[in-house]
mmCIF file of C-alpha atoms and ligand atoms in Angstrom:
data_model
loop_
_atom_site.group_PDB
_atom_site.id
_atom_site.type_symbol
_atom_site.label_atom_id
_atom_site.label_comp_id
_atom_site.label_asym_id
_atom_site.label_seq_id
_atom_site.Cartn_x
_atom_site.Cartn_y
_atom_site.Cartn_z
ATOM 1 C CA UNK A 1 -9.095 5.463 -42.189
ATOM 2 C CA UNK A 2 -11.364 8.190 -43.477
ATOM 3 C CA UNK A 3 -10.190 10.777 -45.937
ATOM 4 C CA UNK A 4 -12.092 13.989 -45.639
ATOM 5 C CA UNK A 5 -11.451 17.566 -46.563
ATOM 6 C CA UNK A 6 -13.435 18.968 -43.687
ATOM 7 C CA UNK A 7 -12.115 19.070 -40.169
ATOM 8 C CA UNK A 8 -14.038 16.937 -37.755
ATOM 9 C CA UNK A 9 -14.332 18.661 -34.417
ATOM 10 C CA UNK A 10 -14.892 16.545 -31.362
ATOM 11 C CA UNK A 11 -14.960 17.303 -27.612
ATOM 12 C CA UNK A 12 -11.961 15.055 -27.208
ATOM 13 C CA UNK A 13 -9.807 13.051 -29.526
ATOM 14 C CA UNK A 14 -8.926 9.424 -28.919
ATOM 15 C CA UNK A 15 -5.271 10.272 -29.477
ATOM 16 C CA UNK A 16 -5.367 13.313 -27.209
ATOM 17 C CA UNK A 17 -5.503 13.076 -23.438
ATOM 18 C CA UNK A 18 -7.034 16.433 -22.631
ATOM 19 C CA UNK A 19 -6.057 16.192 -18.990
ATOM 20 C CA UNK A 20 -2.416 15.615 -19.960
ATOM 21 C CA UNK A 21 -1.764 17.611 -23.115
ATOM 22 C CA UNK A 22 -1.134 21.341 -22.963
ATOM 23 C CA UNK A 23 -1.028 23.899 -25.791
ATOM 24 C CA UNK A 24 2.718 23.422 -25.766
ATOM 25 C CA UNK A 25 2.677 19.649 -26.146
ATOM 26 C CA UNK A 26 -0.265 19.142 -28.494
ATOM 27 C CA UNK A 27 0.964 18.066 -31.952
ATOM 28 C CA UNK A 28 0.853 20.766 -34.647
ATOM 29 C CA UNK A 29 -1.825 19.076 -36.736
ATOM 30 C CA UNK A 30 -4.549 19.625 -34.178
ATOM 31 C CA UNK A 31 -6.664 22.733 -34.118
ATOM 32 C CA UNK A 32 -8.683 23.994 -31.190
ATOM 33 C CA UNK A 33 -12.144 25.474 -31.326
ATOM 34 C CA UNK A 34 -14.399 26.665 -28.563
ATOM 35 C CA UNK A 35 -18.175 26.327 -28.552
ATOM 36 C CA UNK A 36 -20.620 28.055 -26.286
ATOM 37 C CA UNK A 37 -23.663 25.958 -25.349
ATOM 38 C CA UNK A 38 -25.692 29.044 -24.460
ATOM 39 C CA UNK A 39 -25.576 30.884 -27.802
ATOM 40 C CA UNK A 40 -23.981 28.280 -30.097
ATOM 41 C CA UNK A 41 -21.120 30.643 -30.866
ATOM 42 C CA UNK A 42 -18.115 28.755 -32.145
ATOM 43 C CA UNK A 43 -14.678 30.100 -32.830
ATOM 44 C CA UNK A 44 -11.205 28.854 -33.524
ATOM 45 C CA UNK A 45 -8.703 29.349 -30.745
ATOM 46 C CA UNK A 46 -5.272 30.662 -31.614
ATOM 47 C CA UNK A 47 -2.940 27.952 -30.409
ATOM 48 C CA UNK A 48 0.082 30.217 -30.668
ATOM 49 C CA UNK A 49 -1.417 32.583 -28.131
ATOM 50 C CA UNK A 50 -2.149 29.745 -25.719
ATOM 51 C CA UNK A 51 1.275 28.175 -26.118
ATOM 52 C CA UNK A 52 3.171 31.321 -25.144
ATOM 53 C CA UNK A 53 0.893 32.839 -22.555
ATOM 54 C CA UNK A 54 0.175 31.879 -18.959
ATOM 55 C CA UNK A 55 -1.931 29.010 -20.320
ATOM 56 C CA UNK A 56 1.145 27.297 -21.717
ATOM 57 C CA UNK A 57 1.270 24.677 -18.983
ATOM 58 C CA UNK A 58 -2.453 24.349 -18.410
ATOM 59 C CA UNK A 59 -4.026 21.104 -19.581
ATOM 60 C CA UNK A 60 -6.521 21.298 -22.425
ATOM 61 C CA UNK A 61 -9.221 20.175 -20.030
ATOM 62 C CA UNK A 62 -8.261 23.040 -17.729
ATOM 63 C CA UNK A 63 -8.407 25.531 -20.570
ATOM 64 C CA UNK A 64 -11.875 24.296 -21.456
ATOM 65 C CA UNK A 65 -13.018 25.196 -17.963
ATOM 66 C CA UNK A 66 -11.574 28.723 -18.297
ATOM 67 C CA UNK A 67 -13.190 29.619 -21.602
ATOM 68 C CA UNK A 68 -15.370 32.696 -21.760
ATOM 69 C CA UNK A 69 -17.708 33.176 -24.711
ATOM 70 C CA UNK A 70 -16.792 36.321 -26.639
ATOM 71 C CA UNK A 71 -20.333 36.591 -27.996
ATOM 72 C CA UNK A 72 -22.485 36.367 -24.877
ATOM 73 C CA UNK A 73 -20.035 36.291 -21.979
ATOM 74 C CA UNK A 74 -21.038 32.830 -20.814
ATOM 75 C CA UNK A 75 -18.292 31.191 -18.806
ATOM 76 C CA UNK A 76 -19.916 27.923 -17.847
ATOM 77 C CA UNK A 77 -19.728 24.589 -19.674
ATOM 78 C CA UNK A 78 -18.058 26.028 -22.742
ATOM 79 C CA UNK A 79 -16.698 23.183 -24.798
ATOM 80 C CA UNK A 80 -13.171 22.896 -26.082
ATOM 81 C CA UNK A 81 -13.268 21.052 -29.391
ATOM 82 C CA UNK A 82 -10.295 19.391 -30.974
ATOM 83 C CA UNK A 83 -9.925 19.004 -34.714
ATOM 84 C CA UNK A 84 -7.342 17.224 -36.747
ATOM 85 C CA UNK A 85 -6.144 18.958 -39.871
ATOM 86 C CA UNK A 86 -6.310 16.892 -43.068
ATOM 87 C CA UNK A 87 -2.805 15.932 -44.018
ATOM 88 C CA UNK A 88 -3.278 14.917 -47.650
HETATM 89 ZN ZN1 LIG B 101 -22.127 32.432 -25.938
#
């Protein structure tokens, strides 16, 4: 068990099945970020917006495929990153 202040962002989390979990079912202590491979832009995604919009019942994997980079407009192979908030 590692104790770190920083949030480790990974493409998937061993405890999260991205093809099963939706913004509505993902536990509160996870944060979502998006990263664009074309321009390296990275931004945090507002989970509240996802959980109450039309994306509410879309799997996290599905959301990853829908991401559009706000910096360069790229809509291909954007990565959805999942981070776990430190709980200490
Ligand atoms: Zn971009």
